[in-house]
CSV table of C-alpha atoms in Angstrom, one decimal:
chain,number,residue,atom,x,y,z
A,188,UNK,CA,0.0,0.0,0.0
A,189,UNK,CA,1.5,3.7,-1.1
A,190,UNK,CA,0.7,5.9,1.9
A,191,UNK,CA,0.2,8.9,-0.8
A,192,UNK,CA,-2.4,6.8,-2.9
A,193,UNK,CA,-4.2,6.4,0.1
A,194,UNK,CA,-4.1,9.6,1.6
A,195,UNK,CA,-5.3,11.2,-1.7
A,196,UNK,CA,-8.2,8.4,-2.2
A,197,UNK,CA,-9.2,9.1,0.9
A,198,UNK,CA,-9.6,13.2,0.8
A,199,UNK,CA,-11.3,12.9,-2.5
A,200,UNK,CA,-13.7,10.4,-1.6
A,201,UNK,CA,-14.6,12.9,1.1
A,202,UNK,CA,-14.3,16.0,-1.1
A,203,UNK,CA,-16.7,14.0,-3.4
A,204,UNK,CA,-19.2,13.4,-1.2
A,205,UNK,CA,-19.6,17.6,-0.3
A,206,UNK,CA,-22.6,18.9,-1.9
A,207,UNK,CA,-20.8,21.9,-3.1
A,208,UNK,CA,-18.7,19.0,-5.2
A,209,UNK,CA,-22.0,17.5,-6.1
A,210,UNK,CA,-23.1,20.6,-7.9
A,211,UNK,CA,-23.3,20.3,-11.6
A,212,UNK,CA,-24.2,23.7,-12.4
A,213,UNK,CA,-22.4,26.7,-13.1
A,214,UNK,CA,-21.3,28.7,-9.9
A,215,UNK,CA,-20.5,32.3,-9.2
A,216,UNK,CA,-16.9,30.8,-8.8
A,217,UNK,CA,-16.1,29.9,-12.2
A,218,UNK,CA,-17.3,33.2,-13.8
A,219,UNK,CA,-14.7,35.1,-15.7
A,220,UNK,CA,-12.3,32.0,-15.5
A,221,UNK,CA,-11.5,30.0,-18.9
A,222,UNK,CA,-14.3,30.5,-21.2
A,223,UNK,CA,-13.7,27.3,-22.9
A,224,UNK,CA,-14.3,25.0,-19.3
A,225,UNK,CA,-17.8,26.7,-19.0
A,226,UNK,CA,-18.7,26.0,-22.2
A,227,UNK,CA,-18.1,22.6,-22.3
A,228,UNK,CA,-19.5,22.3,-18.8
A,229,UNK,CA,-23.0,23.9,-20.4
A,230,UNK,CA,-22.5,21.0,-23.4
A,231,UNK,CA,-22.2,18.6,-20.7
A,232,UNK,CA,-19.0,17.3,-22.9
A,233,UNK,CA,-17.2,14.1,-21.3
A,234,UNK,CA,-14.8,14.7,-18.4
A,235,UNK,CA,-11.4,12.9,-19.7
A,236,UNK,CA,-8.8,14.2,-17.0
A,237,UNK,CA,-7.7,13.0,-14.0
A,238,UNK,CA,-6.7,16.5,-12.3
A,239,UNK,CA,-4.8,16.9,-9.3
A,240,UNK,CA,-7.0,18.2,-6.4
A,241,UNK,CA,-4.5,18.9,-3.0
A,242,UNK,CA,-4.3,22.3,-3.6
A,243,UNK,CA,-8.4,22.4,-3.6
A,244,UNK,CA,-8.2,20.3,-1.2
A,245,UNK,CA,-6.2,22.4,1.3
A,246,UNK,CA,-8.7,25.7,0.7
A,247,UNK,CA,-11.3,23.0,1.7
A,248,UNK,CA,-9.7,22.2,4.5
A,249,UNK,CA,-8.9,25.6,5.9
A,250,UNK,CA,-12.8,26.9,4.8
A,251,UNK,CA,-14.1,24.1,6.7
A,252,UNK,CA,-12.2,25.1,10.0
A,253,UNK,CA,-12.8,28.8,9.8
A,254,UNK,CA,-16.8,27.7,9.3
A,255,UNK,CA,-16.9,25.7,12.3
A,256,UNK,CA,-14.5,28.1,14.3
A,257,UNK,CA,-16.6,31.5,13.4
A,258,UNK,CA,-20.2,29.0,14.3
A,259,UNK,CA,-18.7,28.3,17.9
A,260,UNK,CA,-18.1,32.3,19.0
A,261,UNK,CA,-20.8,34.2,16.6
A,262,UNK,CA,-23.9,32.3,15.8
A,263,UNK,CA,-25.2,35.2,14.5
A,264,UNK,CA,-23.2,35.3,11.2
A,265,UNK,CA,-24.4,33.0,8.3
A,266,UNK,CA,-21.8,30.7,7.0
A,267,UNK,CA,-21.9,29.1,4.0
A,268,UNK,CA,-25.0,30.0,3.1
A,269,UNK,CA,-26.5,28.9,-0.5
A,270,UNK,CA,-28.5,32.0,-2.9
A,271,UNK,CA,-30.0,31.3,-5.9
A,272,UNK,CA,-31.3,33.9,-8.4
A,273,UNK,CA,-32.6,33.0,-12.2
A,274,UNK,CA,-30.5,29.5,-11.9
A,275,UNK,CA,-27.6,31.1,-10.7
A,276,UNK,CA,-26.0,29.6,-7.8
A,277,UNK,CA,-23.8,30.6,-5.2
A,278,UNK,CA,-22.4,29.9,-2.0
A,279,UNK,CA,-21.0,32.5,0.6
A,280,UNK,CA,-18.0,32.2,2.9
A,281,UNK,CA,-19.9,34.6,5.1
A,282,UNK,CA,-22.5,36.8,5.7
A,283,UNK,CA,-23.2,39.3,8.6
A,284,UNK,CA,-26.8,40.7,7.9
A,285,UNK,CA,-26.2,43.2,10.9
A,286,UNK,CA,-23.8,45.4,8.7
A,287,UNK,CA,-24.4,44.4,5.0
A,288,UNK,CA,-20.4,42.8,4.5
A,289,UNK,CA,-20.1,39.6,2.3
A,290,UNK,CA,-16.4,37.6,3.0
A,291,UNK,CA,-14.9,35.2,0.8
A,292,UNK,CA,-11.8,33.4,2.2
A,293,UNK,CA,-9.6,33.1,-0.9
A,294,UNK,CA,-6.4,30.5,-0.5
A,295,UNK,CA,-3.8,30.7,-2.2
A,296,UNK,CA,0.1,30.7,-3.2
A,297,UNK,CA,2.3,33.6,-1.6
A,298,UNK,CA,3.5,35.1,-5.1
A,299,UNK,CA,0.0,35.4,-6.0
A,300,UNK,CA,-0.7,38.2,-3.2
A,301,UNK,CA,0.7,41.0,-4.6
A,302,UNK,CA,-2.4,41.5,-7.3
A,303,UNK,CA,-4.7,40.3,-4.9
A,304,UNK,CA,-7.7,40.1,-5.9
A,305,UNK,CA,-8.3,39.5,-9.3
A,306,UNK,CA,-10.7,40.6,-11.5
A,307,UNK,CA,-12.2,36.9,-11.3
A,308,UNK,CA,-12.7,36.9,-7.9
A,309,UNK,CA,-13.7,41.1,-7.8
A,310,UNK,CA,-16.4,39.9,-10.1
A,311,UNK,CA,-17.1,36.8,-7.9
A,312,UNK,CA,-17.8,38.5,-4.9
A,313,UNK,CA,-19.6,41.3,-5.7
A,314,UNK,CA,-21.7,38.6,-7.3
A,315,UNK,CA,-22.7,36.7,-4.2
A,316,UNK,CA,-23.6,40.3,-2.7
A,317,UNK,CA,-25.8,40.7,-5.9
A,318,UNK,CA,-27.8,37.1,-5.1
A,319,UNK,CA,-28.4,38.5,-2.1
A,320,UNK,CA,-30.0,41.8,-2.6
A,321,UNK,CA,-32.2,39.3,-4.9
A,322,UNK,CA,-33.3,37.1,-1.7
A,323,UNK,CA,-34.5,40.3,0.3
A,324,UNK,CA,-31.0,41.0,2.0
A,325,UNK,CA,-28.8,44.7,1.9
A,326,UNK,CA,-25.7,43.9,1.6
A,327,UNK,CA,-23.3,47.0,1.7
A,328,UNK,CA,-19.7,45.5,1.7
A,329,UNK,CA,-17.5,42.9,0.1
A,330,UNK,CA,-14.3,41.5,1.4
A,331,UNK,CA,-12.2,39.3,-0.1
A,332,UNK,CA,-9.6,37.7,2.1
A,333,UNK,CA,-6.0,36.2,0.8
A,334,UNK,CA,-4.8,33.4,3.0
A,335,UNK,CA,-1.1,32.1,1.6
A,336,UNK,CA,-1.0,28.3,2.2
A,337,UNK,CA,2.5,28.8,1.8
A,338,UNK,CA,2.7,31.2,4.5
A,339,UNK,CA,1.8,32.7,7.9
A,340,UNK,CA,-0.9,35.2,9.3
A,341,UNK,CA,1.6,37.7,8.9
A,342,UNK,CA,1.1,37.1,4.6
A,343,UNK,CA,-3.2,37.1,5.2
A,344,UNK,CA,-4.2,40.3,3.0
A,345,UNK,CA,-7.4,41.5,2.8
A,346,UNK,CA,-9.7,43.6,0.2
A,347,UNK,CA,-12.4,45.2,1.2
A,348,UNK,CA,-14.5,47.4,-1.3
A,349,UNK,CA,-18.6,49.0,-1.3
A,350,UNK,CA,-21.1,46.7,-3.2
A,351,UNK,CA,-21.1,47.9,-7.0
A,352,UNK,CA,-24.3,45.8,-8.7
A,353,UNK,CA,-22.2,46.7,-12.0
A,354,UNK,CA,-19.2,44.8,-10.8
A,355,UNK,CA,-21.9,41.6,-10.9
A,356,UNK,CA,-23.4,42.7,-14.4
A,357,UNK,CA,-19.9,42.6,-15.8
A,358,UNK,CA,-19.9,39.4,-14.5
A,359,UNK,CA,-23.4,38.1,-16.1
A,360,UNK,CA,-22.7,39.8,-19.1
A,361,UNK,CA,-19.2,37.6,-19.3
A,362,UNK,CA,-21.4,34.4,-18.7
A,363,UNK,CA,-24.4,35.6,-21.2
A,364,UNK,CA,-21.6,35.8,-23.8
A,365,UNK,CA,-20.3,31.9,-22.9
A,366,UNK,CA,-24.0,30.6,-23.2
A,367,UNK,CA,-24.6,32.5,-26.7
A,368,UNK,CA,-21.7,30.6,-28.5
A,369,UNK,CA,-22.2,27.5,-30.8
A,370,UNK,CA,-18.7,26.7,-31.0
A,371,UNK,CA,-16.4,26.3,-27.9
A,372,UNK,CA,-14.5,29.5,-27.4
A,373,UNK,CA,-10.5,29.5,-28.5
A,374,UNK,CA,-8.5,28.0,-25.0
A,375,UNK,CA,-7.6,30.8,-23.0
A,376,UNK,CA,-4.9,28.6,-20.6
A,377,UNK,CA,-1.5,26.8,-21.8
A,378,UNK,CA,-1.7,23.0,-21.3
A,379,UNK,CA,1.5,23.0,-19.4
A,380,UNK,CA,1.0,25.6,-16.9
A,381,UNK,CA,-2.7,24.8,-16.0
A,382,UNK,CA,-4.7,22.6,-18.0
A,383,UNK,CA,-3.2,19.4,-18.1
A,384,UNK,CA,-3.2,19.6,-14.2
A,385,UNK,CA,-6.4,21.2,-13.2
A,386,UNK,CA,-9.0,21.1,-16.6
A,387,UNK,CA,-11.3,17.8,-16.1
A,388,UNK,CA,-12.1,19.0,-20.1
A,389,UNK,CA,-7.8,18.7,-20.8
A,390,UNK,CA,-7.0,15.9,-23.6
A,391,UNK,CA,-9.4,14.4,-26.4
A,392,UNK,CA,-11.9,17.3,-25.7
A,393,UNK,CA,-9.2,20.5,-25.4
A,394,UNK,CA,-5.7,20.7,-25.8
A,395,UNK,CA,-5.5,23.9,-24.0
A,396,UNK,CA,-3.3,27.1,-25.2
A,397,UNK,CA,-0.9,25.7,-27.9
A,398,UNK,CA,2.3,27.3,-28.9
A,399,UNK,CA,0.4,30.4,-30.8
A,400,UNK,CA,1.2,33.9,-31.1
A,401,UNK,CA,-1.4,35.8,-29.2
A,402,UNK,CA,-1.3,39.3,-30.7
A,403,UNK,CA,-4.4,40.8,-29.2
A,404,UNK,CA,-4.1,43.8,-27.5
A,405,UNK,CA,-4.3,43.8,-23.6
A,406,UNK,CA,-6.3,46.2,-21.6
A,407,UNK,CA,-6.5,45.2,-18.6
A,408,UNK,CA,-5.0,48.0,-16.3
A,409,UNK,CA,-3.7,45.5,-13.6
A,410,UNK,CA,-2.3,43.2,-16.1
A,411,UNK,CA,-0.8,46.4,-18.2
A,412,UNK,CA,1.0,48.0,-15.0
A,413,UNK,CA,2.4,44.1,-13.5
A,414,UNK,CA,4.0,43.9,-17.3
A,415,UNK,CA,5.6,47.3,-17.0
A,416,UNK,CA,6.7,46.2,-13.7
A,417,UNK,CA,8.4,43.4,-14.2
A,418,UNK,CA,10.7,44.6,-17.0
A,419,UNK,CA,11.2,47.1,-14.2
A,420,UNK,CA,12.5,44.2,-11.7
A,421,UNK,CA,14.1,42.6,-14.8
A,422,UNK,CA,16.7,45.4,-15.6
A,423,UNK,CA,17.4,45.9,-11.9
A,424,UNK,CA,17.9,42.3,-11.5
A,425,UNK,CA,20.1,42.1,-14.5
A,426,UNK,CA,22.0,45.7,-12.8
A,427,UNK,CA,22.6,44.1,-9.6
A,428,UNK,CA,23.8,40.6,-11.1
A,429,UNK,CA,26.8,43.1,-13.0
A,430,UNK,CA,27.3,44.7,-9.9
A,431,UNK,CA,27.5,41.4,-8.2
A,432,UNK,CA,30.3,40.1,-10.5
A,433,UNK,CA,32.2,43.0,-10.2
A,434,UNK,CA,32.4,42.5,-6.4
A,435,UNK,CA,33.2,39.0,-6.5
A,436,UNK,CA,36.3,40.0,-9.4
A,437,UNK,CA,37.3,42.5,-6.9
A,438,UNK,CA,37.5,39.6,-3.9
A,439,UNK,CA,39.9,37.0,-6.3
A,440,UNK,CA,42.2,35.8,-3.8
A,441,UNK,CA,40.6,37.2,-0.5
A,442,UNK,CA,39.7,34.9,2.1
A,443,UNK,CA,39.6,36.7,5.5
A,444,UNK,CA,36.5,37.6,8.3
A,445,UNK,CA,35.4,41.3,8.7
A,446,UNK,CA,35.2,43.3,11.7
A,447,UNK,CA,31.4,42.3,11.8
A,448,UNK,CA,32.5,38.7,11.3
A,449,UNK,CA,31.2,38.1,7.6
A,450,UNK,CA,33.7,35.1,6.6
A,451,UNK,CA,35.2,35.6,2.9
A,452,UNK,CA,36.4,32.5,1.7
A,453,UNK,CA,37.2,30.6,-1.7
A,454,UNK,CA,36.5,26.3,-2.5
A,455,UNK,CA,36.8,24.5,-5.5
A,456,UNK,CA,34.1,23.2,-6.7
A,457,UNK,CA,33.9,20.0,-9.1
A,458,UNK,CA,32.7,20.2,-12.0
A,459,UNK,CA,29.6,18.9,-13.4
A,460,UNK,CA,29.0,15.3,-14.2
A,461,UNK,CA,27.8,14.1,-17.0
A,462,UNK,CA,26.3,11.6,-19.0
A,463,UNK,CA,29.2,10.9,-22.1
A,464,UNK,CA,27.0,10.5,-24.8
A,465,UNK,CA,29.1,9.1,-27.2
A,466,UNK,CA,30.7,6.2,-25.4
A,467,UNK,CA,27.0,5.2,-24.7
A,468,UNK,CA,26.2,5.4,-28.7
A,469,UNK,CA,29.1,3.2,-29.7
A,470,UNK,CA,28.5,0.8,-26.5
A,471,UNK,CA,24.5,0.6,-27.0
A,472,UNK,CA,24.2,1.6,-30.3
A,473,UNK,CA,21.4,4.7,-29.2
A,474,UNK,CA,21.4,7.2,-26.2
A,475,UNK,CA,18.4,6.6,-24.2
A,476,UNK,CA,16.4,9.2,-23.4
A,477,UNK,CA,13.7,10.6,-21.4
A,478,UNK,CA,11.6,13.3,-22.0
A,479,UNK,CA,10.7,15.3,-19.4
A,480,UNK,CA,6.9,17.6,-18.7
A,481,UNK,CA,6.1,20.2,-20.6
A,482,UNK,CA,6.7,23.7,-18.7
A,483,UNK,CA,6.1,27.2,-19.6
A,484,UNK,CA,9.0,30.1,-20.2
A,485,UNK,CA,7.5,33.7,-20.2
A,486,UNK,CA,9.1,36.4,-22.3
A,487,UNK,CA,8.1,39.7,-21.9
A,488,UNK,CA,10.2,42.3,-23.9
């Protein structure tokens, strides 16, 4: 028995089991996401990948402990409560009727903080508040909350923002225009960097974002000003690493400690081993070789 298989059978069986994982329409969370996936999941087309779910898993996890924490000190907040307007369905991390604030507890990686939120999950929340001004509530706030998995409460950043009904027509309007489309829209994610891992649609059905030139023109403000920035980190990286060289030239043959007890000092390093390819060729014949997963390289320039 392989202690990973079973741990993983097990937490799916239970994540399976969930009626959140039972529902099989589309929900407020999968609105502005890849237009292709909610297509095919309004065709009702054949699921043909096995994705990997820990990473789900883990939000699950932590959702589930904050529910039944907040349930055991405030009783008066609604958790995890289910609105439904003109077959939309959503459900909410939390709602606290007394001041009009919808929460949503986002998980996620630490990198992905520093444009927290997204448009996606802007969209998404203001969303829920919209169900529930349609199911006699007022809501007056949303928050969305970032919780790192990779890090600690010092990382938690939160995003809080007044109810704008536009913000959820934007969204509608991005769903109207999936439903209206007889063909499945062009893939919108590359297979290696997300489909192929977390698109139940990924293989005979969608290959994902191939190797393509995109030229179309992009608008978004965030996106535009994290582009400008990181050709901005780019050329100070690339000016430190030349600064960086010329300090280790200048400390050739210096080994020593500072005042402050930094210790200077030089090793020899082998070098690299390596496979010699042509001694295998004339003993085998070939070179065997494996080839390893896709991944993606990002130029920006």
């Amino acid at each position: 028995m392989k202690i990973d298989e079973m741990l993983m059978k097990a937490l799916t069986s239970y994540d399976n089991n969930r009626a959140r994982s039972q529902q099989v329409e589309i929900g407020v969370s999968q609105i502005g996401g890849c237009r292709t996936q909610v297509w095919l999941q309004l065709q009702d087309a054949e699921r043909t990948n096995d994705t990997l779910k820990l990473p789900a898993l883990m939000g699950t996890a932590i959702h589930k402990m904050i529910e039944e924490s907040l349930a055991a000190e405030w009783n008066e907040y609604q958790m995890e409560r289910e609105v439904e307007y003109d077959g939309l369905k959503g459900h909410i991390d939390l709602y606290v009727p007394s001041i009009g604030a919808v929460i949503d507890w986002k998980t996620t990686k630490l990198a992905n903080l520093d444009y927290f939120p997204s448009k996606q999950q802007r969209w998404q929340v203001h969303l829920y508040a919209f169900l529930l001004s349609k199911n006699n509530e007022t809501p007056k706030t949303v928050t969305l909350v970032g919780i790192p998995r990779d890090g600690d409460e010092r990382h938690i950043k939160i995003h809080t923002e007044n109810y704008d009904e536009q913000m959820a027509m934007d969204g509608l309007l991005w769903l109207a225009d999936v439903k209206e489309r007889t063909e499945a829209p062009a893939p919108e994610r590359h297979a290696a960097q997300f489909c192929q891992h977390y698109c139940p649609y990924f293989g005979d059905v969608c290959l994902g974002k191939g190797k393509e030139v995109n030229a179309e023109p992009i608008t978004d403000e965030v996106v535009i000003g994290a582009v400008d920035k990181y050709i901005e980190i780019s050329a100070e990286i690339k000016s430190l690493e030349n600064k960086k060289d010329g300090i280790k030239a200048l400390l050739e043959n210096v080994d020593g400690v500072t005042p402050s007890g930094v210790a200077v000092k030089w090793s020899q390093v082998a070098g690299r081993s390596s496979i010699d390819e042509q001694e295998v060729q004339k003993l085998l014949g070939y070179v065997p070789k494996k080839q390893g997963d896709p991944s993606m390289r990002l130029m920006v320039k």
